[in-house]
mmCIF file of C-alpha atoms in Angstrom:
data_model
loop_
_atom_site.group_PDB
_atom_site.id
_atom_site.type_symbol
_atom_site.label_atom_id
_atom_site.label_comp_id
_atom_site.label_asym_id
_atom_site.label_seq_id
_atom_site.Cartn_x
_atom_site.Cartn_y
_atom_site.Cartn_z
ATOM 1 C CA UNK A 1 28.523 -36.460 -21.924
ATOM 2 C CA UNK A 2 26.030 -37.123 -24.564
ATOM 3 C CA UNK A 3 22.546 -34.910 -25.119
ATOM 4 C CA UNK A 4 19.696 -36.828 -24.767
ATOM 5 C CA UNK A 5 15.905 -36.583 -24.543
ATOM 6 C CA UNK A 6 14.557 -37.833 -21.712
ATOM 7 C CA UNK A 7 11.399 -37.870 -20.056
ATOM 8 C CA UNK A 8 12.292 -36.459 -17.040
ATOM 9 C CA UNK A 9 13.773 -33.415 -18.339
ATOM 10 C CA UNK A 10 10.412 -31.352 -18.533
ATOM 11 C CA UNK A 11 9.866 -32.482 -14.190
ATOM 12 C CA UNK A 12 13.501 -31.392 -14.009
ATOM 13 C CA UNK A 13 12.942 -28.234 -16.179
ATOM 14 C CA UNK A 14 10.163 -27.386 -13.616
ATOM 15 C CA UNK A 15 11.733 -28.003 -10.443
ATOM 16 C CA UNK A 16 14.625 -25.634 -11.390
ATOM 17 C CA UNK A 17 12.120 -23.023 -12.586
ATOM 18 C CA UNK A 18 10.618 -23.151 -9.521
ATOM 19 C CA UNK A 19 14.000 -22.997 -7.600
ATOM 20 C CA UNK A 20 15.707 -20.250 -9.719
ATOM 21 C CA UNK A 21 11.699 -18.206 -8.696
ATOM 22 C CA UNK A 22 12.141 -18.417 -5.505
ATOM 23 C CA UNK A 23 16.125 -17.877 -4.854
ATOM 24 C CA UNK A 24 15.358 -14.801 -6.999
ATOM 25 C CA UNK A 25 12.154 -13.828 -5.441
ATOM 26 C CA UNK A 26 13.727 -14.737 -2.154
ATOM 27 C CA UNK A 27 17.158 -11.904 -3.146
ATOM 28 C CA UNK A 28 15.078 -9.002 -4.901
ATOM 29 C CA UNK A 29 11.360 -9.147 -2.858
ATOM 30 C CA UNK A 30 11.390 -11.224 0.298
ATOM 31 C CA UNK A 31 14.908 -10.087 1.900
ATOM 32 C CA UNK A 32 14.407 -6.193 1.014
ATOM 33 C CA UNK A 33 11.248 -6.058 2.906
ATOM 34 C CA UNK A 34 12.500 -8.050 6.151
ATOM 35 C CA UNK A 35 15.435 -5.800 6.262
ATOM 36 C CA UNK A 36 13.255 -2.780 5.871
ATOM 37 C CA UNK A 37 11.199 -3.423 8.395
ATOM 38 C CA UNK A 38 13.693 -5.418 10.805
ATOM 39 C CA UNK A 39 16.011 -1.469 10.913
ATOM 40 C CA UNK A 40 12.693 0.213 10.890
ATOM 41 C CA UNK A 41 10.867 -1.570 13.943
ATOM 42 C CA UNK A 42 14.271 -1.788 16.035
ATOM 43 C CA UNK A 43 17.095 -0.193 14.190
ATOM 44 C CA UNK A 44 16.463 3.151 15.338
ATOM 45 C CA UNK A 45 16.545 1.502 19.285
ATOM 46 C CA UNK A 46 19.526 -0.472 18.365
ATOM 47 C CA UNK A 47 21.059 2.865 16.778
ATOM 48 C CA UNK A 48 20.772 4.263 20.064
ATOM 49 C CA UNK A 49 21.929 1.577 22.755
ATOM 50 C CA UNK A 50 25.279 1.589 20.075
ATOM 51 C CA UNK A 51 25.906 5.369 20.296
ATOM 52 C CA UNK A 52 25.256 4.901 24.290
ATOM 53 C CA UNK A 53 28.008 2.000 24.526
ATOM 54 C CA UNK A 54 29.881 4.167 22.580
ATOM 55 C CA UNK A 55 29.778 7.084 24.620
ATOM 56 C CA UNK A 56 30.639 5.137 27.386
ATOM 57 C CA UNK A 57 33.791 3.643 25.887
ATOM 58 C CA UNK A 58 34.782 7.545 25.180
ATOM 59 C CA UNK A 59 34.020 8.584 28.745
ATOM 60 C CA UNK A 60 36.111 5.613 29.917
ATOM 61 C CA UNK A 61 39.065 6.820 27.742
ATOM 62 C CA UNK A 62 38.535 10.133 28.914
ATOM 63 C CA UNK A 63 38.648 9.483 32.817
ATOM 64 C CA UNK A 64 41.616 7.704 31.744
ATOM 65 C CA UNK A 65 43.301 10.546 30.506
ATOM 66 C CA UNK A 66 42.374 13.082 33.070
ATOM 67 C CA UNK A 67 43.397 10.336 35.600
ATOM 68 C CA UNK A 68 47.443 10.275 34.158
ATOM 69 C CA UNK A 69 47.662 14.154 33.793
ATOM 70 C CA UNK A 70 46.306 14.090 37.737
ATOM 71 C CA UNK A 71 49.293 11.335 38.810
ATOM 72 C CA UNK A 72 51.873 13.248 36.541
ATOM 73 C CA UNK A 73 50.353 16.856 38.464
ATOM 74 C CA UNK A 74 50.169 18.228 35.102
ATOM 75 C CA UNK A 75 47.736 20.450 34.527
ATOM 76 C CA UNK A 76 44.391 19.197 32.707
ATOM 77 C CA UNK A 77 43.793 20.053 29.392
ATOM 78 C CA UNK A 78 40.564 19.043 28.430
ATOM 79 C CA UNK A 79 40.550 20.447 24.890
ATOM 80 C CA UNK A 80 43.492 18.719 23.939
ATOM 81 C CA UNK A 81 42.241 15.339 25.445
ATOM 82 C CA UNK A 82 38.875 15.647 23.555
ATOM 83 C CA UNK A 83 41.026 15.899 20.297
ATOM 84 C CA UNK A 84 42.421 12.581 21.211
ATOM 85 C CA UNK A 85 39.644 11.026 21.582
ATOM 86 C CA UNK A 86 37.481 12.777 18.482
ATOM 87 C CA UNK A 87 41.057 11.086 16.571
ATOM 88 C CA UNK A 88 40.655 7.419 18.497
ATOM 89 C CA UNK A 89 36.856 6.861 18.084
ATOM 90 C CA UNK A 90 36.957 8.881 14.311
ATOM 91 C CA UNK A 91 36.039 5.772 12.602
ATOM 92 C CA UNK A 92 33.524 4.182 14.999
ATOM 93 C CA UNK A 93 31.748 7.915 14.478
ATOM 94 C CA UNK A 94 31.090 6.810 10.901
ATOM 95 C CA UNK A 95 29.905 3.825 11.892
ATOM 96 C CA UNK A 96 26.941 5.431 13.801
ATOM 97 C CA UNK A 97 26.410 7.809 11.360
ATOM 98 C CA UNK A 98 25.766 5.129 8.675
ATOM 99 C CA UNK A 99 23.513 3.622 10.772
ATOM 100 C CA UNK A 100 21.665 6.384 11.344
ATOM 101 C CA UNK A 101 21.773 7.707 7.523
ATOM 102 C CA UNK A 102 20.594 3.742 6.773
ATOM 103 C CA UNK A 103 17.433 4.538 8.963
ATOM 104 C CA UNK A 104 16.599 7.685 7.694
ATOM 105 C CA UNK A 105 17.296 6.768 4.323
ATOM 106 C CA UNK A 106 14.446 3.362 4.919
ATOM 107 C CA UNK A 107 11.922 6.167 6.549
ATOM 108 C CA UNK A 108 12.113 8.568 3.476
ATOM 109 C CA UNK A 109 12.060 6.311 0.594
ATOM 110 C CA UNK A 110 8.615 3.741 1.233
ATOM 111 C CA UNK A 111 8.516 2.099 -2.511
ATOM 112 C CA UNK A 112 4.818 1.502 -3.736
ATOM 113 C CA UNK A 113 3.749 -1.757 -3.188
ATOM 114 C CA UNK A 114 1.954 -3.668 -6.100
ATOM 115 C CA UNK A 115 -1.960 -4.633 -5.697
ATOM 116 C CA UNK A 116 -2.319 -8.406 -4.547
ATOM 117 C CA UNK A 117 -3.715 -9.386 -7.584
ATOM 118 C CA UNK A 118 -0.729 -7.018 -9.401
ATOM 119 C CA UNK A 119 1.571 -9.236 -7.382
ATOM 120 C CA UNK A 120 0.345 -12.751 -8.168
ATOM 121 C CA UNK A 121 0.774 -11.800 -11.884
ATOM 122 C CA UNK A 122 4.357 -10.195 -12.096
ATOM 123 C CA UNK A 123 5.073 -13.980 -9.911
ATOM 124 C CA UNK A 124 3.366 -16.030 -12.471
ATOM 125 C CA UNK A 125 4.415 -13.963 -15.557
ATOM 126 C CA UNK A 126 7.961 -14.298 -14.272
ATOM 127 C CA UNK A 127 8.197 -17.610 -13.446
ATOM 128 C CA UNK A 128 7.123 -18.221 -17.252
ATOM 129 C CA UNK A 129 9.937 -16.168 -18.557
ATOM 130 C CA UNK A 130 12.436 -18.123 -15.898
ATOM 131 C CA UNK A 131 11.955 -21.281 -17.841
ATOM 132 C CA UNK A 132 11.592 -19.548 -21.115
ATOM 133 C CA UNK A 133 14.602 -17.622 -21.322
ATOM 134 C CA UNK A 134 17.330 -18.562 -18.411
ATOM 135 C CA UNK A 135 20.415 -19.361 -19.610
ATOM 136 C CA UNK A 136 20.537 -22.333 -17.312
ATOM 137 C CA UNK A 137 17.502 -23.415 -18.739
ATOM 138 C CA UNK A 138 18.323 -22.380 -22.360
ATOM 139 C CA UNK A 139 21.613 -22.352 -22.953
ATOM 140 C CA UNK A 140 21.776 -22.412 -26.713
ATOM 141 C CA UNK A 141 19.170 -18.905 -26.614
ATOM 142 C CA UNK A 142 20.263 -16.282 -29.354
ATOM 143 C CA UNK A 143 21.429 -13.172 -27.858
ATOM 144 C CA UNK A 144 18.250 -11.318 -28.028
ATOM 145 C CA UNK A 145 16.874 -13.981 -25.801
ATOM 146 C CA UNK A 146 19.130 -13.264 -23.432
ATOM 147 C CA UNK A 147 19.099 -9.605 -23.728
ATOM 148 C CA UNK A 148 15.135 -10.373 -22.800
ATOM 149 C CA UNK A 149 15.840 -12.418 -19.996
ATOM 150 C CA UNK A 150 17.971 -9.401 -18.301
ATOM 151 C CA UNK A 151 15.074 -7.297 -18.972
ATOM 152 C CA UNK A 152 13.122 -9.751 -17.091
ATOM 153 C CA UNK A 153 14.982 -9.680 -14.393
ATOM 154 C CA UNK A 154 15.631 -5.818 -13.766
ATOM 155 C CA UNK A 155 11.343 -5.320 -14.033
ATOM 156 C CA UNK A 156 11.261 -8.321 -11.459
ATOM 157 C CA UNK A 157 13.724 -6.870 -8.898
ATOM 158 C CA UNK A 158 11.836 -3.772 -9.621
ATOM 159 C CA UNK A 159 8.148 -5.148 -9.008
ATOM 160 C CA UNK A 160 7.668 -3.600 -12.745
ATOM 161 C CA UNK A 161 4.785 -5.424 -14.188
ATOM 162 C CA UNK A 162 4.557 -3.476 -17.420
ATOM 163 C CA UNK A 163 7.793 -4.020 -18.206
ATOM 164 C CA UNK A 164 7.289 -7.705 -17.649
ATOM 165 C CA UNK A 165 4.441 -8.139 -19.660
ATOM 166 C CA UNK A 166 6.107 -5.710 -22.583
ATOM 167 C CA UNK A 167 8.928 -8.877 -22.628
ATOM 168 C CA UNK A 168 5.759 -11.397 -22.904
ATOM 169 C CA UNK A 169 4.471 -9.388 -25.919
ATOM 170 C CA UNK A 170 8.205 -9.581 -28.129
ATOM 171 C CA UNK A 171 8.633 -12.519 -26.992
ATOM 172 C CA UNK A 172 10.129 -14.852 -30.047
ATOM 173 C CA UNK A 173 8.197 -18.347 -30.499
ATOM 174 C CA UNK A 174 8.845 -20.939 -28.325
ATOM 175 C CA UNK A 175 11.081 -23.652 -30.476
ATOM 176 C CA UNK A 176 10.112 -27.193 -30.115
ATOM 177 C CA UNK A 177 11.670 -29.196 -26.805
ATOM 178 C CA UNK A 178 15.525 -29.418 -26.848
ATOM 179 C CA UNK A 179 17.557 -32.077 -25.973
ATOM 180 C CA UNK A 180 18.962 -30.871 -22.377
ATOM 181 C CA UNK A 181 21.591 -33.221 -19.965
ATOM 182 C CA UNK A 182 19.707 -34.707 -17.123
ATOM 183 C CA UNK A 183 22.967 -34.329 -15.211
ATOM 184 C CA UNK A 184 23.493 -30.972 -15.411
ATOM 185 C CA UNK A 185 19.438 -29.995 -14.421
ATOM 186 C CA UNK A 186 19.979 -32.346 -11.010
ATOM 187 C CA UNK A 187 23.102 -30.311 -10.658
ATOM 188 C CA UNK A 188 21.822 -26.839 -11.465
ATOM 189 C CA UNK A 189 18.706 -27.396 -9.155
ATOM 190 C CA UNK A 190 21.228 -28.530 -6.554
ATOM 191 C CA UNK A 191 22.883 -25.252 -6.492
ATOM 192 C CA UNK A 192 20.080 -23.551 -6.398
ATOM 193 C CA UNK A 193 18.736 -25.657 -3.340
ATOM 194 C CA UNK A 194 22.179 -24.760 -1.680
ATOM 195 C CA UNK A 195 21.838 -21.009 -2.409
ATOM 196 C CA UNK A 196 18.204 -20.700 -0.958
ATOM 197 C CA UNK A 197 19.342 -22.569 2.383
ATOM 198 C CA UNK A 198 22.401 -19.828 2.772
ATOM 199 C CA UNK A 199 19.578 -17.142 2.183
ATOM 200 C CA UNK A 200 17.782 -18.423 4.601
ATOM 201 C CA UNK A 201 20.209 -18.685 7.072
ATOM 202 C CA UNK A 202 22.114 -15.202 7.099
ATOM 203 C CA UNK A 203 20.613 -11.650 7.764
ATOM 204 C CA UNK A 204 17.874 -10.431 6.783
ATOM 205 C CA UNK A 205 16.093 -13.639 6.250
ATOM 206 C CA UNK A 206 16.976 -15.156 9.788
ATOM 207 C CA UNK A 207 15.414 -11.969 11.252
ATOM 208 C CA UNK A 208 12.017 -12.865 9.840
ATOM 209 C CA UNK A 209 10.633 -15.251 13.175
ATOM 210 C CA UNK A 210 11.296 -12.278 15.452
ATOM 211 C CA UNK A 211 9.352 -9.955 13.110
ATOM 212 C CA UNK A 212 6.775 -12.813 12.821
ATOM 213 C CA UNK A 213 6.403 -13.493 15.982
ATOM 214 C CA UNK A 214 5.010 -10.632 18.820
ATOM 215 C CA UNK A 215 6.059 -12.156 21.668
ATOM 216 C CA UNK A 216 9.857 -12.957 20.493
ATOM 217 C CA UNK A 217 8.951 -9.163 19.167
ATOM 218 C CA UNK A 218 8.334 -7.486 22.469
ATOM 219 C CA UNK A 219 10.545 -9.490 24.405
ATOM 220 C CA UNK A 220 13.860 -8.218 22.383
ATOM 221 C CA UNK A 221 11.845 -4.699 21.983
ATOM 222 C CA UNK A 222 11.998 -4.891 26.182
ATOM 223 C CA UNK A 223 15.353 -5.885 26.164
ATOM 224 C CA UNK A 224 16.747 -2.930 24.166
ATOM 225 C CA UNK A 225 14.703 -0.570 26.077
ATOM 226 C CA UNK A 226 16.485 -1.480 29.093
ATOM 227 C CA UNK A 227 19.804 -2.228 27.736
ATOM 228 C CA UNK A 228 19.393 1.565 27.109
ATOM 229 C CA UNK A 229 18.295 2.632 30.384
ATOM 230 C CA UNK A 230 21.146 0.846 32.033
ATOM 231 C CA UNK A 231 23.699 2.583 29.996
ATOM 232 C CA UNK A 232 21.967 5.851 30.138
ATOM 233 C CA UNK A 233 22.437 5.596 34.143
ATOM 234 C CA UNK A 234 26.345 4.560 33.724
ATOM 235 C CA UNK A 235 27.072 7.224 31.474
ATOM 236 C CA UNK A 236 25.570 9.859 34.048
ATOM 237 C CA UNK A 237 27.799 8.251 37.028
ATOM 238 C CA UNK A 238 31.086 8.146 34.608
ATOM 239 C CA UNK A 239 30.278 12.201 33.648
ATOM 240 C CA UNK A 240 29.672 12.484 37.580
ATOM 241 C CA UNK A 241 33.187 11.011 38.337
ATOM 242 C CA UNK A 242 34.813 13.029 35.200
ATOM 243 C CA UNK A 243 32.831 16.435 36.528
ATOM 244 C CA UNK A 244 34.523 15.704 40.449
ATOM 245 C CA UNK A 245 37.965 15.570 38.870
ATOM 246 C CA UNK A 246 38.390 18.331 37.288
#
């Protein structure tokens, strides 16, 4: 396909700047802070109700156990049946302890939040250096272009406005308009369309109405809570039925 000039390459040129902002924006800025505050408003809850269904699933095995050693009239050996099961539930154990190091790891490190007015301008400094310097964009840029644009992107994801504005000031001239293939803009902006709906659609973006919204809030807040009670009370009756067996 032929390079031309074309009118419509500067609307295109802006549309994809605008897409390739907020996919990016959406991946470094928008998703991190859902997540945060999705595990830290009901992780902790969900943590539990997990290590409680858990704990049930281990008593379960247990009574099992006791219950063969009773209809072979051996005699039980609880020490050696709680090795089996540390050995059986070994890996789900991890499990809840990542969970658990995930939420303590969230509560201990609170990054610093830029000013509004600090935020607005790493946004519209950076959504400058998008159409300045991506590849997709710019893709005959000298190397040192590029080099820039990956600096761009690491002070983005990192909400580092000096280091933004220190790729503003070396910055080389902007060359006159270059011939770009209408084509390949529709297509780019098409992926990048396609990318922002999957974002959008998986975790942690899709957790973003219940954080949003206090009533869809409180009613899965109340719903944990007594998911938690109710295995609370059946892991009391199972130790109960364990305790008259042996």
């Amino acid at each position: 396909m032929s390079l031309i000039i074309h009118p419509e390459v500067n609307k295109l040129k802006e549309q994809l700047t605008q897409m390739i902002y907020e996919y990016d924006n959406l991946v470094n800025h928008v998703c991190p802070e859902i997540e945060r505050r999705y595990v830290l408003e009901f992780g902790l809850h969900e943590y539990k109700l997990y290590s409680l269904e858990l704990e049930i699933d281990k008593f379960r095995r247990k009574l099992h156990l006791i219950q063969i050693e009773i209809n072979h009239e051996n005699e039980i050996n609880m020490d050696g049946i709680d090795k089996i099961i540390a050995k059986e539930f070994e890996e789900y154990d991890k499990q809840v302890q990542a969970q658990i190091d995930e939420i303590n790891f969230l509560k201990e490190n609170n990054p610093e939040k830029l000013s509004e007015s600090d935020s607005k301008k790493l946004k519209k400094i950076y959504r400058c250096l998008v159409k300045r310097l991506h590849p997709d964009l710019n893709p005959n840029q000298s190397l040192f272009e590029l080099s820039l644009f990956y600096k761009a992107v690491q002070s983005f994801q990192q909400g580092d406005l000096m280091g933004l504005e220190s790729v503003v000031a070396i910055l080389p001239d902007e060359n006159a308009e270059e011939a770009c293939e209408i084509d390949n803009l529709k297509k780019l902006i098409n992926d990048y369309e396609e990318l922002i709906d999957k974002v959008k659609k998986d975790y942690p973006y899709n957790k973003k109405n219940l954080l949003d919204n206090r009533e869809d809030h409180d009613k899965y807040m109340s719903m944990l809570l007594e998911l938690i009670r109710d295995r609370e009370n059946d892991i009391e009756k199972l130790e109960n039925n364990i305790n008259s067996l042996i």
